[in-house]
CSV table of C-alpha atoms and ligand atoms in Angstrom, one decimal:
chain,number,residue,atom,x,y,z
A,1,MET,CA,-22.8,-13.6,-25.1
A,2,GLN,CA,-21.8,-16.1,-22.4
A,3,ASN,CA,-21.0,-15.6,-18.8
A,4,THR,CA,-22.1,-11.9,-18.7
A,5,THR,CA,-23.1,-10.2,-15.5
A,6,VAL,CA,-25.1,-7.0,-15.6
A,7,ILE,CA,-25.6,-4.6,-12.7
A,8,ARG,CA,-28.9,-3.3,-13.6
A,9,ASN,CA,-30.1,0.3,-12.9
A,10,ALA,CA,-27.3,1.2,-10.6
A,11,ALA,CA,-28.2,4.3,-8.5
A,12,TRP,CA,-24.7,5.8,-9.0
A,13,ILE,CA,-21.7,4.8,-11.1
A,14,ALA,CA,-18.2,6.2,-11.2
A,15,SER,CA,-17.5,5.8,-14.9
A,16,TRP,CA,-14.3,6.7,-16.8
A,17,ASP,CA,-14.6,8.9,-19.9
A,18,GLY,CA,-11.0,8.5,-21.0
A,19,SER,CA,-9.6,11.4,-19.0
A,20,GLU,CA,-11.5,11.6,-15.8
A,21,HIS,CA,-14.0,9.8,-13.5
A,22,GLN,CA,-17.5,11.1,-13.7
A,23,TYR,CA,-20.8,10.2,-12.0
A,24,LEU,CA,-23.6,8.5,-13.9
A,25,ARG,CA,-27.0,7.8,-12.4
A,26,GLY,CA,-29.5,5.0,-13.1
A,27,GLY,CA,-27.3,3.1,-15.6
A,28,ASP,CA,-26.1,-0.4,-16.2
A,29,VAL,CA,-22.6,-1.9,-15.9
A,30,ALA,CA,-22.0,-5.2,-17.7
A,31,PHE,CA,-18.9,-7.5,-17.8
A,32,THR,CA,-18.2,-10.7,-19.7
A,33,ALA,CA,-15.6,-13.0,-18.2
A,34,ASP,CA,-12.8,-10.7,-16.9
A,35,ARG,CA,-13.6,-7.6,-19.0
A,36,ILE,CA,-16.1,-4.7,-18.7
A,37,VAL,CA,-18.3,-4.6,-21.8
A,38,HIS,CA,-20.7,-1.8,-21.0
A,39,VAL,CA,-21.0,1.3,-18.7
A,40,GLY,CA,-23.9,3.6,-19.4
A,41,GLY,CA,-27.5,3.3,-20.4
A,42,ARG,CA,-29.5,0.1,-20.6
A,43,TYR,CA,-27.5,-3.0,-21.5
A,44,GLU,CA,-29.5,-4.9,-24.1
A,45,GLY,CA,-27.3,-8.0,-24.6
A,46,PRO,CA,-28.0,-11.4,-23.0
A,47,ALA,CA,-26.9,-11.8,-19.4
A,48,SER,CA,-26.3,-15.0,-17.3
A,49,ARG,CA,-26.5,-13.0,-14.0
A,50,THR,CA,-28.4,-9.8,-13.1
A,51,ILE,CA,-27.6,-7.8,-9.9
A,52,ASP,CA,-30.1,-5.2,-8.8
A,53,GLY,CA,-28.1,-2.0,-8.7
A,54,SER,CA,-30.9,0.3,-7.4
A,55,ARG,CA,-29.2,0.5,-3.9
A,56,ARG,CA,-25.7,0.5,-5.1
A,57,PHE,CA,-22.8,2.8,-6.0
A,58,VAL,CA,-20.6,1.0,-8.5
A,59,MET,CA,-17.0,2.1,-8.6
A,60,PRO,CA,-13.7,0.8,-9.8
A,61,GLY,CA,-11.6,-1.3,-7.4
A,62,LEU,CA,-8.9,0.6,-5.6
A,63,ILE,CA,-5.2,0.1,-6.1
A,64,ASN,CA,-2.8,-0.3,-3.1
A,65,LEU,CA,0.8,0.3,-4.3
A,66,HIS,CA,2.5,-0.3,-0.9
A,67,SER,CA,1.6,-2.8,1.8
A,68,HIS,CA,3.2,-5.5,4.1
A,69,PRO,CA,0.4,-8.0,4.7
A,70,HIS,CA,2.7,-10.7,6.1
A,71,THR,CA,3.9,-8.7,9.1
A,72,GLU,CA,2.0,-5.5,9.9
A,73,PRO,CA,-1.1,-7.0,11.4
A,74,ALA,CA,1.1,-8.4,14.2
A,75,SER,CA,2.0,-4.9,15.2
A,76,LYS,CA,-1.5,-4.1,16.4
A,77,GLY,CA,-1.4,-2.8,19.9
A,78,VAL,CA,2.4,-2.5,19.7
A,79,ARG,CA,3.3,0.3,17.3
A,80,GLU,CA,0.5,2.9,17.4
A,81,ASP,CA,2.0,5.0,20.3
A,82,HIS,CA,5.6,3.8,19.9
A,83,GLY,CA,8.5,6.0,18.7
A,84,VAL,CA,12.1,6.8,19.6
A,85,PRO,CA,12.8,10.4,20.4
A,86,GLU,CA,16.5,10.1,19.6
A,87,MET,CA,15.4,9.0,16.1
A,88,TYR,CA,13.1,12.0,15.5
A,89,ASP,CA,10.3,9.7,16.9
A,90,THR,CA,10.4,7.0,14.2
A,91,GLY,CA,10.0,3.7,15.9
A,92,LEU,CA,10.6,1.7,12.7
A,93,TYR,CA,14.1,0.6,13.4
A,94,GLU,CA,13.7,-0.3,17.1
A,95,ARG,CA,10.7,-2.4,16.4
A,96,SER,CA,12.1,-4.1,13.3
A,97,CYS,CA,15.1,-5.1,15.4
A,98,ALA,CA,13.2,-6.2,18.5
A,99,PHE,CA,10.2,-8.0,17.0
A,100,SER,CA,10.2,-10.9,14.5
A,101,LEU,CA,7.1,-12.8,13.5
A,102,ASP,CA,7.3,-16.5,12.9
A,103,GLU,CA,6.1,-18.2,9.8
A,104,PRO,CA,2.6,-19.4,11.1
A,105,GLY,CA,2.1,-15.8,12.2
A,106,ARG,CA,3.0,-14.4,8.8
A,107,GLU,CA,0.5,-16.8,7.1
A,108,ALA,CA,-2.2,-15.7,9.5
A,109,ALA,CA,-1.3,-12.0,9.1
A,110,MET,CA,-1.5,-12.3,5.3
A,111,GLU,CA,-4.9,-14.0,5.5
A,112,MET,CA,-6.2,-11.2,7.7
A,113,ALA,CA,-4.7,-8.3,5.7
A,114,TYR,CA,-5.9,-9.7,2.4
A,115,ALA,CA,-9.5,-9.8,3.8
A,116,GLU,CA,-9.2,-6.3,5.1
A,117,LEU,CA,-8.0,-5.0,1.8
A,118,LEU,CA,-10.9,-6.6,-0.1
A,119,LEU,CA,-13.4,-5.3,2.5
A,120,SER,CA,-12.1,-1.7,2.1
A,121,GLY,CA,-12.6,-1.8,-1.7
A,122,VAL,CA,-9.0,-2.7,-2.8
A,123,THR,CA,-8.8,-5.1,-5.8
A,124,THR,CA,-5.1,-4.7,-6.7
A,125,VAL,CA,-2.4,-4.8,-4.1
A,126,ALA,CA,1.4,-4.6,-4.2
A,127,ASP,CA,2.3,-7.2,-1.4
A,128,LEU,CA,5.9,-6.3,-0.4
A,129,SER,CA,7.0,-9.1,1.9
A,130,SER,CA,9.8,-11.6,2.7
A,131,PRO,CA,8.9,-14.9,1.0
A,132,ILE,CA,7.1,-17.7,3.0
A,133,GLU,CA,5.8,-21.1,2.0
A,134,GLY,CA,2.4,-21.0,0.3
A,135,TRP,CA,2.5,-17.3,-0.4
A,136,LEU,CA,1.5,-17.5,-4.1
A,137,ASP,CA,-1.3,-20.1,-3.5
A,138,ARG,CA,-2.8,-17.9,-0.7
A,139,ALA,CA,-2.5,-14.8,-2.9
A,140,GLY,CA,-4.1,-16.7,-5.8
A,141,ARG,CA,-6.9,-18.1,-3.7
A,142,SER,CA,-7.7,-14.7,-2.1
A,143,GLY,CA,-9.4,-13.3,-5.2
A,144,LEU,CA,-7.2,-10.2,-5.1
A,145,ARG,CA,-5.0,-9.1,-8.0
A,146,VAL,CA,-1.6,-9.2,-6.3
A,147,TYR,CA,1.8,-7.8,-7.4
A,148,VAL,CA,4.2,-10.0,-5.6
A,149,GLY,CA,7.3,-8.1,-4.3
A,150,SER,CA,9.8,-10.5,-2.6
A,151,PHE,CA,12.1,-8.5,-0.4
A,152,PHE,CA,15.9,-8.4,-1.0
A,153,ALA,CA,18.6,-6.3,0.6
A,154,ASP,CA,22.3,-6.3,1.2
A,155,ALA,CA,22.0,-5.1,4.8
A,156,TYR,CA,19.6,-5.5,7.7
A,157,TRP,CA,19.1,-2.7,10.2
A,158,LYS,CA,21.0,-3.2,13.4
A,159,LEU,CA,21.0,-1.0,16.6
A,160,SER,CA,23.7,-0.6,19.1
A,161,ASN,CA,22.4,2.5,20.8
A,162,ARG,CA,19.2,4.7,20.8
A,163,HIS,CA,20.3,7.3,18.3
A,164,GLU,CA,22.2,5.7,15.5
A,165,LEU,CA,21.0,3.5,12.6
A,166,GLY,CA,23.5,0.7,12.1
A,167,PHE,CA,23.7,-1.9,9.3
A,168,ASP,CA,24.6,-5.5,9.2
A,169,TRP,CA,26.0,-5.9,5.6
A,170,ASP,CA,26.0,-9.3,3.9
A,171,GLU,CA,26.1,-8.9,0.1
A,172,ALA,CA,26.2,-12.7,-0.5
A,173,ARG,CA,22.9,-13.0,1.3
A,174,GLY,CA,21.5,-10.1,-0.6
A,175,ARG,CA,22.4,-11.8,-3.9
A,176,ARG,CA,20.6,-15.0,-2.8
A,177,GLU,CA,17.6,-13.0,-1.8
A,178,LEU,CA,17.6,-11.2,-5.2
A,179,GLU,CA,17.8,-14.6,-7.0
A,180,ALA,CA,15.0,-16.0,-4.9
A,181,SER,CA,12.9,-12.9,-5.6
A,182,ILE,CA,13.2,-13.4,-9.4
A,183,ARG,CA,12.2,-17.0,-9.0
A,184,ILE,CA,9.1,-16.1,-7.0
A,185,MET,CA,8.1,-13.4,-9.6
A,186,ASP,CA,8.5,-15.9,-12.4
A,187,LEU,CA,6.3,-18.4,-10.5
A,188,ALA,CA,3.7,-15.7,-9.7
A,189,GLU,CA,3.3,-14.9,-13.3
A,190,GLN,CA,2.8,-18.6,-14.2
A,191,HIS,CA,0.2,-19.0,-11.4
A,192,PRO,CA,-3.1,-20.6,-12.7
A,193,SER,CA,-5.2,-17.8,-11.1
A,194,GLY,CA,-3.8,-15.4,-13.8
A,195,ARG,CA,-4.0,-12.6,-11.2
A,196,LEU,CA,-0.5,-12.6,-9.9
A,197,ARG,CA,2.4,-10.5,-11.3
A,198,GLY,CA,5.9,-9.6,-10.0
A,199,ILE,CA,7.1,-6.3,-8.7
A,200,VAL,CA,10.9,-5.8,-8.2
A,201,TYR,CA,11.5,-4.9,-4.6
A,202,PRO,CA,14.9,-4.0,-3.2
A,203,GLY,CA,13.9,-3.3,0.4
A,204,GLN,CA,15.2,0.2,1.1
A,205,ILE,CA,17.4,2.8,-0.6
A,206,GLU,CA,19.9,2.6,2.3
A,207,THR,CA,20.1,-1.2,2.7
A,208,CYS,CA,21.1,-2.0,-0.9
A,209,THR,CA,24.4,-1.4,-2.6
A,210,GLU,CA,24.5,0.7,-5.7
A,211,SER,CA,25.2,-2.3,-7.8
A,212,THR,CA,22.1,-4.2,-6.4
A,213,LEU,CA,19.9,-1.1,-7.0
A,214,ARG,CA,21.2,-0.9,-10.6
A,215,ASP,CA,20.7,-4.6,-11.1
A,216,ALA,CA,17.1,-4.4,-9.8
A,217,ALA,CA,16.3,-1.5,-12.1
A,218,ALA,CA,17.9,-3.3,-15.1
A,219,HIS,CA,15.9,-6.5,-14.3
A,220,ALA,CA,12.7,-4.4,-14.1
A,221,ARG,CA,13.3,-2.8,-17.4
A,222,GLU,CA,14.2,-6.1,-19.1
A,223,THR,CA,11.1,-7.8,-17.9
A,224,GLY,CA,8.6,-4.9,-17.9
A,225,ARG,CA,8.0,-5.5,-14.2
A,226,PRO,CA,7.4,-2.4,-12.0
A,227,LEU,CA,10.2,-1.4,-9.5
A,228,THR,CA,9.8,-0.2,-6.0
A,229,THR,CA,11.6,0.5,-2.8
A,230,HIS,CA,11.3,2.6,0.4
A,231,LEU,CA,12.8,6.1,0.0
A,232,SER,CA,12.8,9.3,2.1
A,233,GLN,CA,10.9,7.5,4.8
A,234,SER,CA,12.8,8.9,7.8
A,235,LYS,CA,15.1,11.8,8.6
A,236,LEU,CA,17.8,9.2,9.7
A,237,GLU,CA,17.7,7.7,6.2
A,238,PHE,CA,18.0,11.1,4.5
A,239,LEU,CA,21.0,11.9,6.6
A,240,GLU,CA,22.6,8.5,6.0
A,241,ILE,CA,22.4,8.9,2.2
A,242,VAL,CA,23.8,12.4,2.6
A,243,ARG,CA,26.7,11.0,4.7
A,244,ARG,CA,27.5,8.3,2.2
A,245,HIS,CA,27.0,10.1,-1.1
A,246,GLY,CA,26.6,13.8,-0.4
A,247,LYS,CA,23.2,13.7,-2.1
A,248,THR,CA,19.6,13.6,-1.1
A,249,PRO,CA,18.1,10.1,-1.4
A,250,LEU,CA,16.1,11.2,-4.6
A,251,GLU,CA,19.3,12.8,-6.1
A,252,TYR,CA,21.2,9.6,-5.5
A,253,ALA,CA,18.4,7.4,-6.9
A,254,ALA,CA,18.1,9.7,-10.0
A,255,ASP,CA,21.9,9.6,-10.5
A,256,ILE,CA,22.1,5.8,-10.5
A,257,GLY,CA,19.2,5.4,-12.9
A,258,PHE,CA,16.6,4.1,-10.4
A,259,LEU,CA,13.8,6.6,-11.2
A,260,GLY,CA,11.4,6.3,-14.1
A,261,PRO,CA,7.8,5.8,-15.1
A,262,ASP,CA,8.0,2.2,-13.9
A,263,THR,CA,9.3,3.2,-10.4
A,264,ILE,CA,7.1,3.4,-7.4
A,265,LEU,CA,8.7,4.9,-4.2
A,266,GLY,CA,7.2,4.2,-0.9
A,267,HIS,CA,6.7,7.3,1.2
A,268,VAL,CA,9.0,10.1,-0.2
A,269,ILE,CA,8.2,12.3,2.8
A,270,PHE,CA,11.6,13.6,3.9
A,271,ILE,CA,12.7,15.4,0.7
A,272,ASP,CA,14.9,18.4,0.4
A,273,GLU,CA,12.1,20.9,0.8
A,274,HIS,CA,10.4,19.2,3.8
A,275,PRO,CA,10.3,21.6,6.8
A,276,ASP,CA,11.9,18.9,9.0
A,277,ILE,CA,14.9,18.7,6.6
A,278,ARG,CA,15.3,22.3,5.2
A,279,TRP,CA,18.0,21.2,2.9
A,280,ARG,CA,19.4,24.1,0.9
A,281,THR,CA,18.4,22.7,-2.5
A,282,THR,CA,15.0,22.3,-4.1
A,283,GLY,CA,15.4,19.6,-6.8
A,284,ASP,CA,13.6,16.6,-5.4
A,285,LEU,CA,10.1,17.3,-6.7
A,286,ASP,CA,11.5,18.0,-10.1
A,287,ARG,CA,13.4,14.7,-10.0
A,288,LEU,CA,10.1,12.9,-9.3
A,289,ALA,CA,8.1,14.8,-11.9
A,290,ASP,CA,10.7,14.8,-14.7
A,291,SER,CA,11.3,11.1,-14.4
A,292,GLY,CA,7.6,10.1,-14.2
A,293,THR,CA,8.3,8.4,-10.9
A,294,THR,CA,5.2,7.5,-8.7
A,295,VAL,CA,4.9,8.2,-5.0
A,296,ALA,CA,3.1,5.5,-3.0
A,297,HIS,CA,1.6,7.8,-0.3
A,298,CYS,CA,0.8,6.1,3.0
A,299,PRO,CA,0.0,8.8,5.5
A,300,SER,CA,-1.1,7.0,8.7
A,301,PRO,CA,2.2,5.3,9.8
A,302,PHE,CA,4.0,8.6,9.6
A,303,ALA,CA,1.2,10.7,11.1
A,304,ARG,CA,1.4,8.5,14.2
A,305,TYR,CA,5.0,9.7,14.7
A,306,GLY,CA,4.0,13.3,14.1
A,307,HIS,CA,5.3,13.3,10.5
A,308,ALA,CA,3.5,14.3,7.3
A,309,MET,CA,4.2,14.9,3.7
A,310,ALA,CA,4.5,18.6,2.8
A,311,HIS,CA,2.2,18.2,1.0
A,312,PHE,CA,0.0,16.1,-1.4
A,313,GLY,CA,-1.3,19.2,-3.3
A,314,ARG,CA,2.2,20.5,-3.8
A,315,TYR,CA,3.5,17.2,-5.2
A,316,ARG,CA,0.5,17.1,-7.6
A,317,ALA,CA,0.9,20.7,-8.7
A,318,HIS,CA,4.5,19.9,-9.4
A,319,GLY,CA,3.3,17.1,-11.8
A,320,VAL,CA,4.2,14.1,-9.6
A,321,ASN,CA,2.1,11.0,-10.2
A,322,MET,CA,0.6,10.1,-6.9
A,323,GLY,CA,-0.6,6.7,-5.8
A,324,MET,CA,-1.8,5.3,-2.5
A,325,GLY,CA,-0.8,2.6,-0.1
A,326,THR,CA,-1.6,1.3,3.4
A,327,ASP,CA,1.9,0.2,4.5
A,328,VAL,CA,0.7,-0.9,8.0
A,329,ALA,CA,-2.4,-2.1,9.8
A,330,PRO,CA,-5.2,-1.4,9.3
A,331,HIS,CA,-4.9,-2.3,5.6
A,332,ASN,CA,-7.7,0.1,4.9
A,333,LEU,CA,-7.0,2.3,1.9
A,334,VAL,CA,-10.2,4.4,2.3
A,335,GLU,CA,-8.9,5.6,5.7
A,336,GLU,CA,-5.6,6.5,4.1
A,337,MET,CA,-7.4,8.5,1.4
A,338,ARG,CA,-9.3,10.4,4.1
A,339,LEU,CA,-6.2,11.1,6.2
A,340,ALA,CA,-4.2,12.2,3.0
A,341,ILE,CA,-6.9,14.8,2.3
A,342,ILE,CA,-6.9,16.1,5.9
A,343,LEU,CA,-3.1,16.2,6.4
A,344,ALA,CA,-2.6,17.9,3.0
A,345,ARG,CA,-4.9,20.7,4.2
A,346,VAL,CA,-3.3,20.9,7.6
A,347,MET,CA,0.2,21.0,6.2
A,348,ALA,CA,-0.7,23.5,3.5
A,349,GLY,CA,-3.0,25.6,5.6
A,350,ASN,CA,-5.3,25.4,2.7
A,351,LEU,CA,-8.5,23.4,2.0
A,352,ARG,CA,-7.7,23.3,-1.7
A,353,ALA,CA,-4.5,21.2,-1.1
A,354,ALA,CA,-6.4,18.0,-1.7
A,355,ASP,CA,-9.9,16.7,-2.1
A,356,THR,CA,-12.0,13.6,-2.7
A,357,ARG,CA,-11.7,13.7,-6.4
A,358,GLU,CA,-7.9,14.0,-6.3
A,359,LEU,CA,-7.5,11.2,-3.8
A,360,PHE,CA,-9.9,8.9,-5.7
A,361,ARG,CA,-7.8,9.5,-8.8
A,362,ALA,CA,-4.6,8.7,-7.0
A,363,ALA,CA,-6.1,5.5,-5.6
A,364,THR,CA,-7.3,4.3,-9.0
A,365,ILE,CA,-5.7,5.9,-12.1
A,366,GLY,CA,-2.5,7.0,-10.3
A,367,GLY,CA,-1.9,3.5,-9.1
A,368,ALA,CA,-2.8,2.0,-12.5
A,369,ALA,CA,-0.3,4.3,-14.3
A,370,ALA,CA,2.4,3.3,-11.9
A,371,LEU,CA,1.8,-0.4,-12.7
A,372,GLY,CA,1.8,0.4,-16.5
A,373,ARG,CA,-1.9,-0.7,-16.6
A,374,ASP,CA,-4.4,1.2,-18.7
A,375,ASP,CA,-7.0,-1.6,-17.9
A,376,LEU,CA,-7.2,-1.1,-14.1
A,377,GLY,CA,-8.7,1.6,-11.9
A,378,ARG,CA,-11.5,2.6,-14.2
A,379,LEU,CA,-15.0,1.6,-15.3
A,380,SER,CA,-15.0,1.7,-19.1
A,381,PRO,CA,-15.5,-1.0,-21.8
A,382,GLY,CA,-12.3,-3.0,-22.3
A,383,ALA,CA,-11.0,-2.5,-18.7
A,384,LYS,CA,-10.7,-5.4,-16.3
A,385,ALA,CA,-13.8,-6.2,-14.4
A,386,ASP,CA,-12.5,-5.1,-11.0
A,387,LEU,CA,-15.5,-3.5,-9.4
A,388,VAL,CA,-16.7,-2.5,-5.9
A,389,LEU,CA,-20.4,-2.1,-5.0
A,390,LEU,CA,-21.3,0.0,-2.1
A,391,ASP,CA,-24.6,-0.3,-0.2
A,392,LEU,CA,-26.3,3.1,-0.3
A,393,HIS,CA,-28.7,1.9,2.4
A,394,HIS,CA,-26.1,1.3,5.0
A,395,PRO,CA,-26.8,3.9,7.7
A,396,ALA,CA,-23.2,5.1,7.4
A,397,MET,CA,-23.8,5.9,3.7
A,398,ARG,CA,-27.1,7.8,4.2
A,399,PRO,CA,-27.8,10.3,3.0
A,400,ALA,CA,-25.7,9.5,0.0
A,401,ARG,CA,-26.0,12.9,-1.7
A,402,ASP,CA,-22.4,12.5,-3.0
A,403,PRO,CA,-21.6,8.8,-2.5
A,404,LEU,CA,-17.9,8.9,-3.2
A,405,ARG,CA,-17.4,11.7,-0.6
A,406,THR,CA,-19.6,9.8,1.9
A,407,PHE,CA,-17.6,6.6,1.3
A,408,VAL,CA,-14.2,8.4,1.9
A,409,PHE,CA,-15.2,10.7,4.8
A,410,GLU,CA,-17.8,8.7,6.7
A,411,ALA,CA,-18.7,5.2,5.8
A,412,ALA,CA,-15.4,3.7,4.5
A,413,ASP,CA,-15.3,-0.2,4.6
A,414,ARG,CA,-18.7,-0.5,6.3
A,415,ALA,CA,-20.4,0.3,2.9
A,416,VAL,CA,-18.6,-2.3,0.8
A,417,ARG,CA,-21.0,-5.2,0.0
A,418,GLU,CA,-19.8,-6.9,-3.2
A,419,VAL,CA,-16.3,-6.9,-4.8
A,420,PHE,CA,-15.4,-8.5,-8.2
A,421,VAL,CA,-11.8,-9.0,-9.4
A,422,ASP,CA,-11.2,-10.2,-12.9
A,423,GLY,CA,-15.0,-10.7,-13.2
A,424,GLU,CA,-15.0,-13.1,-10.3
A,425,GLN,CA,-16.7,-12.4,-7.0
A,426,ALA,CA,-14.4,-12.1,-4.1
A,427,VAL,CA,-16.7,-10.4,-1.6
A,428,ALA,CA,-20.5,-11.2,-1.1
A,429,ASP,CA,-22.7,-9.5,1.4
A,430,GLY,CA,-19.8,-7.8,3.0
A,431,LYS,CA,-17.8,-11.0,3.6
A,432,PRO,CA,-14.7,-12.4,1.8
A,433,LEU,CA,-15.6,-15.6,-0.1
A,434,HIS,CA,-12.2,-17.2,-0.1
A,435,LEU,CA,-10.5,-16.0,3.1
A,436,ASP,CA,-11.0,-16.8,6.8
A,437,PRO,CA,-9.9,-13.8,8.8
A,438,ASP,CA,-11.6,-15.1,12.0
A,439,GLY,CA,-9.6,-18.4,12.0
A,440,ALA,CA,-6.4,-16.4,11.1
A,441,GLY,CA,-7.0,-14.0,14.0
A,442,ALA,CA,-6.6,-16.7,16.6
A,443,ARG,CA,-3.4,-18.0,15.0
A,444,LEU,CA,-2.0,-14.5,14.8
A,445,GLU,CA,-2.6,-13.9,18.5
A,446,GLU,CA,-0.5,-17.0,19.3
A,447,SER,CA,2.3,-15.9,17.1
A,448,GLN,CA,2.2,-12.3,18.3
A,449,ALA,CA,2.5,-13.6,21.9
A,450,ARG,CA,5.6,-15.6,20.9
A,451,MET,CA,7.0,-12.5,19.0
A,452,LEU,CA,6.6,-10.3,22.1
A,453,ALA,CA,8.0,-13.0,24.5
A,454,GLU,CA,11.2,-13.2,22.4
A,455,ALA,CA,11.8,-9.4,22.2
A,456,SER,CA,14.2,-9.4,25.1
A,457,GLU,CA,16.5,-11.8,23.3
A,458,ARG,CA,16.5,-9.6,20.1
A,459,ASP,CA,16.5,-6.1,21.6
A,460,PHE,CA,20.0,-4.5,21.8
A,461,LEU,CA,19.2,-3.5,25.4
A,462,GLY,CA,17.6,-6.8,26.3
A,463,ARG,CA,14.3,-5.1,27.1
A,464,THR,CA,10.9,-6.8,27.3
A,465,ALA,CA,8.2,-6.0,24.9
A,466,GLU,CA,6.4,-4.1,27.6
A,467,ALA,CA,9.4,-2.0,28.3
A,468,ILE,CA,9.7,-1.1,24.6
A,469,SER,CA,6.0,-0.5,24.0
A,470,PRO,CA,4.1,-0.2,27.3
A,471,TYR,CA,0.4,-0.8,27.5
A,472,SER,CA,-1.8,2.2,26.9
A,473,LEU,CA,-3.2,1.9,30.4
A,474,PRO,CA,-1.3,0.7,33.5
A,475,LEU,CA,-2.0,-3.0,34.0
A,476,ARG,CA,-3.3,-3.6,37.5
A,477,THR,CA,-2.9,-6.9,39.2
A,478,LEU,CA,-6.0,-8.2,41.1
B,1,ZN,ZN1,6.6,0.0,3.7
């Protein structure tokens, strides 16, 4: 057999037995071209490359269902402590209106975020972004498996005061964005890397007309592409959909045919039962579970505002398919897994609300199910060769009595040494092979400086960036 790589005598393997992940110790993993051919005892076939697995934990690559690599790295140092009290502390709308990153900054941000994703063990990512020149080539070159979601919406957020979410509607623009999105998804699927797919991405439940949401869902179902949007991500959004339709956002989405096993909803925090909402119905979890809709759970951006899902274990117990995403910087899915466990326990007042095994399943099998892929998120013969190798001798991983638990709770990205996607190596010795995050960092700093300098022209109160998001410490002049 040609072009076969064998990871020999791996200390630990997270293998898939058809219904759950399980540990194996001292076995081999082999893959030929883009497919796994062996997980288990000694591999006896010919191999063109052998990797010593004696210090490695071999696990499937993680699946990130929700991220914005083109913009979020530019919010470092800006958004972490920022929120608007009159908006229940979400800072999303104020920042989105005041800060806009230029195209060189977006390219640099993407380069940095893709590297960060690979280095935290992600092999498949849904990149939900507004299109820029060179997107597909950079995605193809990165080594990642990328679901390309090109933003479209009929309205952009617009503020005229501190307490009200306003909208700038332009349906003709929305239609052009939808058409561009379809072209980009078509091109992605023809890309020579073979690792790019489309994901249909109307931006938010409240910024698209009903006909656009229906058209997006129809397009997804005609083409077999997954469908995603942001839903129940803020209390203001919940109240806006109630104001327009007399329904919760999930009730509205269900009634217009937007939910289904191909639908991935970003966030889904502010549902009818959430303690910050206390709506007098309890149908939202049933709507998710009955339709087979997936939640892309991204705890950290919300936790920073003091918000949390209530709670991961409750959604799971209700039969909701849970997947994971990063949404913002850092694009570190392992940290999101850890926070998801901790917040579920805090919100439930119960340690059993979530654990390492459940979150690993969400970040692998849960994500794969949402994308309609039974060949991702698992180590088993026939699956795609998307593998992550952790260094059991990294001090942060020692002692590795239970390596998955140590990875999630202690070591995180520090332990990632090698990553393979589609059988091709994307990370070696803890470094991305096809990306230059150092060079991109300098370019992003220049673009962030421009973005911050222009804030006073964009902000509805004409404030400077420093007035909107003050430094964490007072800046003393010498
Ligand atoms: Zn998002």
